[in-house]
Coordinates of C-alpha atoms in Angstrom, one line a residue:
Chain A
M231 CA 66.7 10.4 -221.8
A232 CA 67.1 12.1 -225.4
E233 CA 63.6 14.7 -225.6
V234 CA 60.5 14.1 -226.6
V235 CA 59.5 15.0 -230.9
L236 CA 56.2 13.5 -231.2
Q237 CA 53.7 12.3 -228.2
L238 CA 50.3 10.8 -229.3
V239 CA 48.0 10.9 -226.4
G240 CA 45.1 8.6 -226.6
A241 CA 45.1 8.1 -230.3
S242 CA 42.6 5.9 -232.0
C243 CA 42.0 5.0 -235.3
R244 CA 40.2 2.2 -236.2
H245 CA 38.9 1.1 -239.9
Y246 CA 35.3 1.2 -240.8
I247 CA 33.7 -2.2 -241.9
S248 CA 30.5 -3.3 -244.0
A249 CA 27.9 -4.4 -241.8
P250 CA 24.7 -4.9 -243.7
T251 CA 21.6 -5.7 -242.4
L252 CA 18.2 -6.2 -243.7
T253 CA 17.2 -2.9 -242.7
K254 CA 20.5 -1.0 -243.4
P255 CA 22.3 -2.4 -246.2
W256 CA 24.8 0.2 -245.9
K257 CA 25.3 0.2 -242.1
K258 CA 29.4 0.0 -241.2
I259 CA 31.0 -0.5 -237.8
R260 CA 33.9 0.6 -236.2
G261 CA 36.3 -3.2 -236.8
P262 CA 39.9 -3.3 -236.0
G263 CA 42.7 -0.6 -236.6
I264 CA 44.0 0.8 -232.9
P265 CA 41.7 1.2 -230.4
K266 CA 43.4 3.6 -228.6
I267 CA 47.5 4.0 -227.9
D268 CA 50.1 6.5 -225.8
L269 CA 53.3 6.6 -227.5
A270 CA 56.1 8.7 -227.0
L271 CA 59.1 9.6 -230.2
Y272 CA 62.1 10.6 -229.3
R273 CA 64.5 12.6 -230.6
G274 CA 67.8 10.8 -232.1
T275 CA 66.7 7.4 -231.3
I276 CA 65.6 4.5 -233.7
L277 CA 61.9 3.2 -232.5
G278 CA 61.5 -0.8 -233.8
L279 CA 57.8 -1.1 -234.1
V280 CA 57.3 -4.8 -233.6
G281 CA 54.2 -7.1 -233.8
P282 CA 52.5 -10.2 -236.1
N283 CA 50.5 -9.9 -239.2
G284 CA 47.2 -7.2 -238.7
A285 CA 48.8 -6.2 -235.6
G286 CA 48.1 -3.0 -236.5
K287 CA 51.7 -1.4 -237.2
T288 CA 50.8 -0.3 -240.8
T289 CA 47.7 1.4 -238.9
L290 CA 49.6 3.2 -236.8
L291 CA 52.5 4.7 -239.1
R292 CA 49.8 5.5 -241.4
M293 CA 48.2 7.8 -238.2
L294 CA 51.9 8.7 -237.4
A295 CA 52.0 9.7 -241.0
G296 CA 49.0 11.8 -241.0
V297 CA 48.0 9.6 -244.0
L298 CA 44.4 7.9 -241.5
P299 CA 43.1 10.6 -239.3
L300 CA 43.0 10.8 -235.8
Q301 CA 39.5 9.9 -234.4
K302 CA 40.5 10.7 -231.0
G303 CA 43.2 11.8 -228.9
T304 CA 46.2 14.1 -229.9
A305 CA 49.5 14.7 -231.6
V306 CA 51.7 16.9 -229.6
F307 CA 55.1 18.1 -231.3
T308 CA 58.1 19.3 -229.5
S309 CA 59.9 21.7 -232.0
L310 CA 63.3 23.3 -231.0
K311 CA 64.1 26.7 -231.2
G312 CA 67.5 27.4 -230.1
D313 CA 67.5 26.3 -226.6
Q314 CA 64.0 26.8 -226.2
T315 CA 61.7 23.8 -227.3
I316 CA 58.3 24.9 -227.8
E317 CA 55.4 22.4 -227.8
R318 CA 52.4 22.3 -230.4
E319 CA 49.6 20.5 -230.5
L320 CA 49.0 19.5 -234.3
S321 CA 45.6 20.0 -235.0
T322 CA 45.3 18.5 -239.0
S323 CA 47.2 15.9 -240.7
V324 CA 48.7 18.6 -243.1
E325 CA 50.2 19.8 -240.4
L326 CA 51.4 16.1 -239.3
R327 CA 53.2 15.4 -242.3
K328 CA 55.1 18.6 -242.8
V329 CA 57.5 16.7 -239.9
I330 CA 57.1 13.6 -241.2
G331 CA 58.6 11.4 -244.1
H332 CA 56.8 8.1 -244.8
M333 CA 58.0 5.6 -246.4
P334 CA 55.6 2.9 -246.7
E335 CA 55.8 -0.8 -247.4
Q336 CA 56.9 -2.1 -251.1
V337 CA 55.8 0.5 -253.0
R338 CA 55.6 -1.0 -256.8
W339 CA 56.9 2.2 -258.9
Q340 CA 55.9 1.4 -262.2
G341 CA 55.8 3.5 -265.7
K342 CA 57.8 4.5 -268.3
K343 CA 58.1 8.1 -266.2
S344 CA 61.9 8.1 -265.3
V345 CA 63.1 8.1 -261.4
H346 CA 63.8 12.4 -261.6
D347 CA 60.2 12.7 -263.1
A348 CA 58.6 10.7 -260.5
I349 CA 60.4 12.0 -257.6
T350 CA 60.1 15.5 -258.9
E351 CA 56.1 14.8 -258.6
I352 CA 56.4 13.7 -255.5
A353 CA 58.9 17.1 -254.5
A354 CA 56.1 19.5 -256.3
M355 CA 53.5 18.5 -253.4
R356 CA 56.1 19.6 -250.7
G357 CA 57.7 22.2 -252.4
S358 CA 61.5 20.9 -252.3
S359 CA 63.9 22.3 -254.7
E360 CA 65.5 20.9 -257.4
H361 CA 68.4 21.0 -255.8
R362 CA 67.5 18.6 -253.1
I363 CA 65.6 16.3 -255.4
L364 CA 69.1 15.5 -257.5
G365 CA 71.1 15.3 -253.8
L366 CA 68.5 12.7 -252.6
I367 CA 68.9 10.5 -255.8
K368 CA 72.6 10.7 -254.9
L369 CA 72.5 9.8 -250.9
V370 CA 70.6 6.6 -251.8
G371 CA 72.5 5.5 -254.4
L372 CA 70.2 5.9 -258.0
N373 CA 72.3 8.8 -259.5
S374 CA 73.7 6.1 -262.3
R375 CA 69.6 5.3 -262.7
I376 CA 68.5 9.4 -262.7
D377 CA 67.1 9.1 -266.3
S378 CA 65.4 5.3 -266.4
P379 CA 62.2 4.2 -266.5
L380 CA 60.3 2.9 -263.4
D381 CA 59.9 -0.1 -265.3
E382 CA 63.8 -0.9 -265.4
L383 CA 64.1 -0.8 -261.8
S384 CA 64.6 -3.3 -259.4
Q385 CA 62.8 -3.8 -255.9
G386 CA 65.8 -2.7 -253.9
M387 CA 65.7 0.3 -256.2
R388 CA 62.1 1.3 -255.4
Q389 CA 62.6 0.6 -251.7
R390 CA 65.4 3.4 -252.2
L391 CA 63.2 5.7 -254.4
T392 CA 60.3 5.2 -251.8
L393 CA 63.3 6.4 -248.8
A394 CA 64.1 9.0 -250.9
T395 CA 60.5 10.5 -251.2
A396 CA 60.3 9.8 -247.4
L397 CA 63.2 12.3 -246.7
L398 CA 62.2 14.9 -249.1
G399 CA 61.2 17.7 -246.7
S400 CA 64.2 16.8 -244.1
P401 CA 61.7 15.2 -241.8
D402 CA 62.1 15.4 -237.6
I403 CA 60.8 12.0 -237.5
L404 CA 61.6 9.0 -240.6
L405 CA 58.5 6.4 -240.5
L406 CA 59.9 3.4 -242.4
D407 CA 57.3 0.3 -243.1
E408 CA 59.0 -2.8 -243.4
P409 CA 62.3 -0.6 -245.0
F410 CA 64.7 -4.3 -245.5
N411 CA 62.2 -5.7 -247.8
G412 CA 63.6 -6.7 -251.2
L413 CA 67.6 -5.0 -250.1
D414 CA 70.0 -7.2 -250.4
P415 CA 72.5 -7.6 -247.6
V416 CA 74.5 -4.8 -249.3
A417 CA 71.9 -2.5 -249.6
A418 CA 70.4 -3.3 -246.0
Q419 CA 73.5 -2.4 -244.7
A420 CA 74.2 0.7 -246.7
F421 CA 70.5 1.6 -245.2
T422 CA 71.0 1.0 -242.0
Q423 CA 74.1 3.4 -241.7
L424 CA 72.5 5.9 -244.0
L425 CA 69.5 5.5 -240.5
Q426 CA 72.2 5.7 -238.5
Q427 CA 73.4 8.7 -239.7
L428 CA 70.0 10.5 -239.4
S429 CA 69.2 9.3 -236.4
E430 CA 72.8 10.7 -235.1
K431 CA 71.7 14.3 -236.8
G432 CA 68.7 14.3 -234.6
V433 CA 65.8 12.5 -236.7
S434 CA 63.8 10.3 -234.8
I435 CA 63.1 7.1 -236.9
V436 CA 60.4 4.4 -236.2
I437 CA 61.1 1.2 -237.8
S438 CA 58.0 -1.4 -238.7
S439 CA 59.0 -5.2 -238.8
H440 CA 57.3 -8.2 -237.5
Q441 CA 61.1 -9.8 -236.8
V442 CA 63.0 -8.6 -234.0
S443 CA 66.1 -10.4 -234.8
G444 CA 66.7 -7.9 -238.2
L445 CA 66.1 -5.3 -236.1
I446 CA 68.2 -5.6 -233.3
G447 CA 71.9 -3.3 -233.3
I448 CA 69.9 -0.7 -235.1
I449 CA 67.1 0.3 -233.1
D450 CA 67.3 1.8 -229.7
R451 CA 63.7 1.2 -228.4
I452 CA 61.5 -1.9 -229.0
A453 CA 57.6 -0.8 -228.5
L454 CA 55.7 -4.2 -229.1
L455 CA 51.6 -4.6 -230.8
H456 CA 49.5 -6.9 -231.1
R457 CA 45.6 -6.8 -231.7
G458 CA 45.9 -2.5 -232.1
Q459 CA 47.5 -2.7 -228.6
L460 CA 50.9 -1.7 -227.5
L461 CA 52.0 -4.6 -225.1
I462 CA 55.1 -2.6 -224.1
E463 CA 57.2 0.0 -224.7
G464 CA 61.2 0.7 -224.0
E465 CA 64.9 0.4 -224.3
I466 CA 65.5 -3.0 -225.7
K467 CA 67.2 -4.4 -222.4
S468 CA 64.0 -2.6 -219.9
V469 CA 62.0 -4.9 -222.4
E470 CA 63.5 -7.5 -221.8
K471 CA 64.3 -7.4 -218.5
D472 CA 60.4 -6.5 -218.2
L473 CA 59.6 -10.1 -220.0
E474 CA 61.7 -12.0 -218.1
L475 CA 64.3 -12.7 -221.3
S476 CA 66.7 -11.2 -220.6
D477 CA 70.0 -12.6 -219.7
R478 CA 69.8 -15.8 -222.1
F479 CA 72.6 -17.5 -223.6
D480 CA 73.0 -19.8 -226.3
L481 CA 76.1 -22.4 -226.4
T482 CA 77.0 -25.1 -228.8
G483 CA 79.9 -27.6 -228.3
T484 CA 81.1 -31.1 -228.8
S485 CA 81.3 -34.1 -227.6
Q486 CA 79.1 -34.4 -223.9
P487 CA 76.7 -31.4 -223.2
P488 CA 76.9 -30.1 -219.3
S489 CA 74.4 -32.1 -217.3
S490 CA 71.3 -30.6 -215.5
K491 CA 73.3 -31.1 -212.5
L492 CA 76.1 -28.5 -213.6
V493 CA 74.3 -26.1 -214.8
K494 CA 71.9 -25.8 -211.9
K495 CA 75.1 -25.9 -210.0
L496 CA 76.2 -22.9 -212.1
G497 CA 73.5 -20.6 -210.9
M498 CA 72.1 -21.1 -214.1
E499 CA 68.5 -22.2 -215.6
L500 CA 67.9 -24.7 -218.3
L501 CA 65.4 -23.4 -221.0
K502 CA 66.5 -25.6 -224.1
S503 CA 68.7 -28.9 -224.9
E504 CA 69.4 -30.4 -228.1
T505 CA 71.7 -33.3 -228.1
D506 CA 73.2 -34.3 -231.2
Q507 CA 75.8 -37.5 -232.2
N508 CA 78.8 -35.6 -231.5
S509 CA 77.4 -31.6 -230.9
W510 CA 75.0 -30.1 -228.9
Q511 CA 73.1 -27.0 -228.3
M512 CA 72.0 -24.9 -225.3
Q513 CA 69.8 -22.1 -223.8
L514 CA 70.7 -21.0 -220.8
K515 CA 69.5 -17.9 -218.7
G516 CA 71.2 -16.6 -215.3
N517 CA 74.2 -14.1 -214.5
P518 CA 77.1 -15.0 -217.0
D519 CA 79.9 -14.3 -214.8
G520 CA 83.0 -17.0 -214.7
V521 CA 79.8 -19.5 -215.9
L522 CA 82.1 -19.8 -219.2
K523 CA 85.5 -20.8 -217.5
K524 CA 83.5 -23.1 -214.9
L525 CA 82.5 -25.1 -218.2
I526 CA 85.6 -25.4 -219.6
S527 CA 87.6 -25.9 -216.6
E528 CA 85.0 -28.9 -216.1
G529 CA 86.2 -30.9 -219.4
I530 CA 83.3 -29.2 -221.4
E531 CA 84.4 -28.6 -225.2
V532 CA 82.4 -25.7 -225.4
E533 CA 82.2 -24.3 -229.2
S534 CA 80.6 -20.9 -229.0
W535 CA 78.8 -18.6 -226.2
Q536 CA 76.4 -15.7 -227.5
P537 CA 73.4 -13.5 -225.3
H538 CA 70.2 -14.8 -226.8
A539 CA 68.4 -12.2 -229.0
P540 CA 64.9 -12.5 -228.1
D541 CA 62.2 -13.6 -231.6
L542 CA 58.9 -11.7 -231.9
V543 CA 57.1 -14.6 -230.8
E544 CA 58.5 -15.0 -227.3
M545 CA 57.9 -11.6 -226.5
L546 CA 54.1 -12.2 -227.5
C547 CA 53.8 -15.0 -225.7
S548 CA 55.4 -13.5 -222.9
S549 CA 53.8 -10.3 -222.7
T550 CA 50.3 -11.7 -223.5
G551 CA 50.6 -15.0 -221.5
L552 CA 49.3 -17.1 -224.6
R553 CA 50.2 -20.0 -226.0
V554 CA 51.9 -19.3 -230.0
E555 CA 49.4 -21.1 -231.9
D556 CA 46.7 -18.7 -229.7
V557 CA 48.9 -15.7 -230.2
G558 CA 50.0 -16.2 -234.1
L559 CA 47.0 -18.0 -235.3
E560 CA 44.5 -16.7 -233.5
I561 CA 42.9 -20.9 -232.7
T562 CA 41.2 -20.0 -229.6
S563 CA 38.6 -17.0 -229.7
S564 CA 38.9 -16.2 -226.5
A565 CA 42.7 -15.5 -227.1
F566 CA 41.5 -11.9 -227.3
L567 CA 44.0 -9.7 -225.3
P568 CA 41.7 -7.8 -222.3
L569 CA 44.0 -5.3 -222.0
I570 CA 41.7 -2.6 -223.3
N571 CA 37.8 -3.1 -223.4
R572 CA 37.0 -1.9 -226.8
G573 CA 33.2 -2.0 -225.8
V574 CA 30.4 -2.3 -228.0
E575 CA 31.0 -2.0 -231.9
E576 CA 30.3 1.7 -232.8
E577 CA 27.7 2.7 -235.9
Chain B
M277 CA 56.7 26.7 -252.1
S278 CA 53.2 28.2 -251.2
G279 CA 50.2 25.8 -252.0
K280 CA 48.8 27.8 -255.1
V281 CA 52.3 27.3 -256.8
S282 CA 52.4 23.5 -255.4
Y283 CA 48.9 23.1 -256.6
R284 CA 49.6 24.9 -260.5
K285 CA 53.6 22.5 -260.3
V286 CA 51.3 19.1 -259.7
T287 CA 48.7 19.9 -262.1
S288 CA 50.9 20.9 -264.8
L289 CA 53.3 17.6 -264.1
I290 CA 50.1 15.7 -264.4
I291 CA 49.2 17.3 -267.7
K292 CA 52.5 17.1 -269.0
E293 CA 52.3 12.9 -268.0
K294 CA 49.2 12.2 -269.7
I295 CA 49.1 14.8 -272.8
F296 CA 52.2 12.8 -274.1
S297 CA 51.2 9.4 -272.8
T298 CA 51.4 6.5 -275.6
R299 CA 47.4 5.9 -274.3
M300 CA 46.7 10.1 -276.3
L301 CA 48.9 8.9 -279.2
L302 CA 46.3 6.3 -279.8
M303 CA 43.4 8.4 -279.2
F304 CA 44.9 11.2 -281.4
P305 CA 44.0 9.8 -284.5
I306 CA 40.1 8.5 -283.3
L307 CA 40.2 11.9 -282.6
L308 CA 41.1 13.7 -285.4
L309 CA 38.7 11.7 -287.5
F310 CA 36.3 12.4 -284.9
I311 CA 36.5 16.2 -284.6
P312 CA 37.9 17.8 -288.4
G313 CA 36.9 14.5 -290.2
M314 CA 32.7 15.4 -288.7
A315 CA 33.4 19.2 -290.0
W316 CA 34.5 18.2 -293.0
G317 CA 32.1 16.1 -293.4
F318 CA 29.0 18.1 -292.0
S319 CA 30.3 21.3 -294.3
D320 CA 30.0 19.6 -297.5
P321 CA 27.6 22.2 -299.6
S322 CA 25.8 18.9 -301.1
I323 CA 25.2 17.1 -297.9
I324 CA 21.9 16.4 -296.6
L325 CA 21.1 14.3 -293.0
P326 CA 18.7 12.0 -292.7
G327 CA 15.3 14.2 -292.2
G328 CA 16.2 15.7 -294.9
H329 CA 18.1 18.8 -292.7
R330 CA 21.1 20.6 -294.0
P331 CA 23.1 22.7 -292.1
E332 CA 23.4 25.6 -293.3
T333 CA 25.2 28.3 -290.8
P334 CA 28.6 27.3 -289.4
M335 CA 27.4 27.3 -286.0
E336 CA 25.5 23.9 -287.2
V337 CA 27.8 23.0 -288.6
L338 CA 29.9 22.9 -285.2
F339 CA 27.0 21.7 -283.5
Y340 CA 26.4 18.6 -285.7
S341 CA 30.8 18.1 -285.1
S342 CA 29.6 17.9 -281.4
L343 CA 29.1 13.9 -281.9
G344 CA 32.7 14.0 -282.6
I345 CA 33.0 15.1 -279.1
V346 CA 29.9 12.8 -278.1
F347 CA 32.0 9.6 -279.4
G348 CA 35.3 10.0 -279.3
G349 CA 36.1 13.3 -276.4
T350 CA 34.7 11.5 -274.0
M351 CA 36.0 8.0 -274.8
C352 CA 39.2 9.8 -274.3
A353 CA 38.2 11.4 -271.2
V354 CA 37.6 8.0 -269.8
L355 CA 40.9 6.7 -271.3
M356 CA 43.1 8.7 -269.8
A357 CA 41.7 8.6 -266.5
F358 CA 40.1 5.1 -265.6
D359 CA 43.3 4.4 -263.5
G360 CA 43.5 7.9 -262.2
V361 CA 43.5 6.6 -258.6
S362 CA 43.1 2.5 -258.8
K363 CA 46.6 2.2 -260.3
E364 CA 48.4 4.5 -257.9
R365 CA 46.5 2.8 -254.9
A366 CA 47.2 -0.6 -256.4
S367 CA 51.3 0.5 -256.1
G368 CA 51.5 2.1 -253.2
V369 CA 52.6 5.2 -254.9
L370 CA 49.1 6.6 -253.5
E371 CA 50.3 6.5 -249.8
V372 CA 53.3 7.8 -250.9
K373 CA 51.3 11.3 -252.2
L374 CA 49.1 11.4 -249.6
A375 CA 51.9 11.5 -247.0
Q376 CA 52.8 15.0 -248.5
P377 CA 51.7 18.0 -246.8
M378 CA 49.3 19.3 -249.5
S379 CA 45.8 18.7 -248.6
R380 CA 43.8 15.9 -250.3
L381 CA 41.2 17.9 -251.3
S382 CA 44.5 19.8 -253.7
Q383 CA 45.7 16.6 -254.8
T384 CA 41.8 15.8 -255.5
L385 CA 41.5 19.1 -257.8
A386 CA 44.8 18.8 -259.2
L387 CA 44.2 15.1 -260.0
V388 CA 40.6 16.4 -261.6
H389 CA 42.5 19.8 -263.0
G390 CA 45.3 17.9 -264.8
T391 CA 43.3 15.2 -266.3
S392 CA 40.8 16.6 -267.8
V393 CA 43.0 19.2 -269.5
A394 CA 45.2 17.3 -270.9
V395 CA 42.1 15.8 -272.6
I396 CA 40.8 19.5 -273.5
I397 CA 44.3 20.6 -274.5
P398 CA 44.4 18.5 -277.8
V399 CA 40.9 18.7 -278.1
T400 CA 40.4 22.0 -278.1
I401 CA 43.4 22.6 -280.6
L402 CA 40.8 20.4 -283.0
L403 CA 38.2 22.3 -282.8
L404 CA 40.1 25.4 -283.5
I405 CA 41.1 23.1 -286.9
S406 CA 37.7 22.7 -287.5
V407 CA 36.6 25.9 -287.6
F408 CA 39.6 26.5 -290.1
I409 CA 38.2 23.8 -292.0
I410 CA 34.7 25.2 -291.4
R411 CA 35.5 28.4 -293.5
Y412 CA 37.6 27.1 -296.2
R413 CA 34.8 24.6 -296.9
M414 CA 31.7 27.0 -296.4
G415 CA 33.8 30.6 -296.8
A416 CA 31.9 31.8 -292.7
W417 CA 33.4 32.1 -290.2
P418 CA 31.4 31.2 -286.9
E419 CA 31.0 34.0 -284.7
L420 CA 33.1 34.3 -282.1
M421 CA 30.8 33.3 -279.1
D422 CA 29.6 30.3 -281.0
I423 CA 33.1 29.2 -280.6
I424 CA 33.4 30.6 -276.8
I425 CA 30.4 28.5 -275.6
H426 CA 31.8 25.9 -277.8
I427 CA 34.9 25.0 -276.2
I428 CA 33.7 25.8 -273.3
A429 CA 30.8 23.3 -272.8
T430 CA 33.4 21.0 -274.5
G431 CA 35.3 21.8 -271.8
L432 CA 32.5 21.0 -269.2
I433 CA 31.5 17.7 -271.0
L434 CA 35.4 16.4 -270.8
T435 CA 35.7 17.6 -267.3
W436 CA 32.2 15.4 -266.1
Y437 CA 33.3 12.4 -267.6
T438 CA 36.2 12.7 -266.2
L439 CA 35.0 13.1 -262.8
F440 CA 32.3 10.4 -263.5
T441 CA 35.7 7.9 -264.0
L442 CA 37.9 9.4 -261.3
I443 CA 34.9 8.3 -259.2
A444 CA 35.1 5.0 -260.6
S445 CA 38.9 4.4 -260.0
S446 CA 38.8 5.9 -256.5
K447 CA 36.0 3.0 -255.5
A448 CA 37.8 0.1 -258.1
R449 CA 40.9 -2.0 -256.2
E450 CA 41.6 -2.7 -259.3
Q451 CA 41.6 -1.1 -263.0
G452 CA 39.6 -3.4 -265.0
T453 CA 36.6 -2.8 -262.9
A454 CA 37.9 1.3 -263.0
M455 CA 37.6 0.1 -266.8
A456 CA 34.5 -1.5 -266.8
F457 CA 32.5 1.8 -265.1
G458 CA 33.8 4.4 -266.8
V459 CA 33.0 2.6 -270.0
G460 CA 30.0 1.3 -268.9
I461 CA 29.2 4.9 -268.4
W462 CA 29.9 6.6 -271.3
F463 CA 28.2 3.6 -273.2
F464 CA 25.0 4.5 -271.2
F465 CA 25.0 8.2 -271.6
T466 CA 25.9 7.7 -275.3
F467 CA 24.1 4.6 -276.8
L468 CA 21.7 4.0 -273.8
W469 CA 20.0 7.0 -273.3
A470 CA 18.0 7.2 -276.3
L471 CA 16.5 3.9 -274.5
V472 CA 15.7 6.0 -271.4
T473 CA 13.8 8.5 -272.8
S474 CA 11.8 5.9 -275.1
M475 CA 10.6 4.5 -272.2
V476 CA 9.9 7.2 -270.3
A477 CA 7.5 8.7 -273.1
L478 CA 6.3 4.9 -274.1
A479 CA 5.4 4.9 -270.1
S480 CA 3.7 8.8 -270.1
G481 CA 1.9 7.6 -273.2
I482 CA 3.8 9.8 -275.6
A483 CA 4.3 8.9 -279.3
I484 CA 8.6 7.8 -279.8
G485 CA 10.8 10.0 -282.4
Q486 CA 8.0 12.3 -283.5
D487 CA 9.6 15.1 -284.4
N488 CA 6.7 17.8 -285.0
D489 CA 5.2 16.3 -281.8
S490 CA 5.6 19.1 -279.4
S491 CA 5.0 16.5 -276.3
W492 CA 7.9 14.5 -277.3
I493 CA 10.5 17.1 -277.8
A494 CA 9.1 18.7 -274.4
L495 CA 9.7 15.2 -273.0
E496 CA 13.3 14.9 -274.4
G497 CA 14.2 18.1 -273.9
A498 CA 13.5 17.8 -269.9
L499 CA 15.0 14.3 -269.8
D500 CA 18.1 15.9 -271.5
L501 CA 18.9 17.5 -268.6
F502 CA 19.6 14.3 -266.5
S503 CA 22.3 13.0 -269.2
P504 CA 26.0 15.3 -269.5
N505 CA 25.6 14.9 -273.0
G506 CA 22.1 16.1 -273.1
V507 CA 23.4 18.8 -271.1
Y508 CA 26.4 19.4 -273.5
H509 CA 24.0 19.7 -276.4
H510 CA 21.0 21.9 -274.3
I511 CA 24.5 24.8 -274.0
L512 CA 25.1 24.2 -278.0
E513 CA 21.6 24.7 -278.9
T514 CA 21.9 28.3 -276.7
R515 CA 23.7 29.8 -279.9
L516 CA 21.1 27.8 -282.8
S517 CA 18.3 29.9 -283.9
G518 CA 14.9 28.3 -284.0
V519 CA 15.6 25.7 -281.5
Q520 CA 12.8 25.0 -279.1
R521 CA 13.1 22.6 -276.6
G522 CA 10.9 23.7 -273.7
V523 CA 14.2 23.8 -271.4
S524 CA 14.4 27.3 -269.8
G525 CA 17.9 28.5 -270.0
W526 CA 17.9 29.1 -266.0
Q527 CA 17.6 25.2 -266.0
I528 CA 20.5 24.3 -268.7
W529 CA 22.8 26.3 -266.2
L530 CA 21.4 24.6 -262.9
M531 CA 21.9 21.7 -264.3
T532 CA 25.3 22.3 -265.9
I533 CA 26.7 23.3 -262.3
A534 CA 24.9 20.7 -260.9
W535 CA 27.0 18.4 -263.1
T536 CA 30.2 19.1 -262.2
V537 CA 29.8 20.3 -258.4
L538 CA 27.7 17.0 -257.6
P539 CA 30.5 14.8 -258.5
L540 CA 33.3 16.5 -257.5
W541 CA 31.7 16.8 -254.2
I542 CA 31.6 12.7 -254.2
L543 CA 34.9 12.4 -255.6
A544 CA 36.2 15.1 -252.7
K545 CA 34.7 13.3 -250.0
R546 CA 35.6 9.8 -251.7
M547 CA 39.1 11.0 -251.5
E548 CA 39.0 12.6 -248.4
D549 CA 38.2 8.7 -246.6
L550 CA 39.9 7.0 -248.8
V551 CA 42.2 4.5 -247.0
P552 CA 45.4 3.9 -249.5

């Protein structure tokens, strides 16, 4: 396994919310956020940070980026010097920001300022050279737009500009908040390749998303976040296994679907089945060895057979043991995760 | 690149952006009308002001022309600063900036410095043009110290209004509120402060607006310390002979420091705690 590049230990950051009382109209209490988290980022790996709306993905990324302070806990950074690894605790947000590139979600660059001027302004805060600025503009494919006003950029181009600002300091860690929003498929593909190249160079990348499917094939590890709590983190295969979501397959076919008896006989578990007039689709779970061959020999007309990638809903329901309504829409108030006791609200 | 170099670069980029903005282009004719225009008018040898006053020295003309700064210059500062934080916060650019390894305090100071200097530069140029106009119309130069104090005081009042507006901009989630807050403060100190002074005088049993009444003059002088425009005029009055408003020099400089440091501290604190 790759070595750890950054480790958050007992890190916490909760937003202050107004809770006025008659005697204290200015009173604020600690509200939602990240109550406590332990997370390790590995060199040269891409971590997918997934969770539903309001899970705390953006807050966690902002903590990692040094935009929000760590109210509790520490961030330990490991750097490489030759063959030696040097561990040091990053005591200030500025130190954290030196090693991290942050690409926030959907930055709406606007105004008459040119692309070059906009990135130069950010680069001045990092001390990046003109050569670096021009190189990055070229890297993200904005060379032909270098003198265009920001108002004339499409959302995809704005995303690329934000990526260029995140790469300014040659960061060891790159944080991307919903980076694929607004990108067309071609740009998304190019973006993915760029991320893989950066990862091969040893950059640790964190991509937040509320869709697991879009990340499969890009990420090496996955972290599932819900209501500010890290439910599970690890390599995709092991997370799937831990959540009992591995070894699932989607089948489609025509004419008669396999009977439940046949499925059982093949040692598989039938999870879902839908039958139309001339076609059918199924989801099976179990060891796939030889199953397809046996189905065909039984005269079943199979059109497609592919592993089923878990989605966010399945992962959340599996890890919390809650129903989808409770997880997604918070219908039942008792659905509050009992994993960490946040204690009483603090002033 | 060291922190100081980064700070200078960021500040100069802000100045460049603001000084060549459409807003400045729109404000410039107004500043031209208010600053050299007033100097031209007040330096007219035959002018008689309401109350029979007649500016006799170049510094007196500069003092009366400072009304143009109070009306036009401060409004320009408000218009340049009202979206200094709120616009970038709403668009997400602020988060990109806050993720850079430049401390929030340095970023805040660069913003204040850059925005205020972008207003101070054209206003100072127009002030210097006013000095030449006075020389042309009255045949005499103001003293060098008069000019220096005038430029410093003008720089301060423009910085104060920039600070007030940036505080509003950091509080407001959208630009309309920031704009309303900035213009509101400008309106309050520029137009309504006289009403506050009158109300306090009325409550204290002092006859309002009696220029020969020492109690009224003392009260007005004291209350002016609590208004940025008032402090600005107090500083300018230190260069006028025969003005006695019952306020000591140390009080003026103390309030000058207070009007500079307090808003700066509030803005820095606000920016330190800001969630983008």
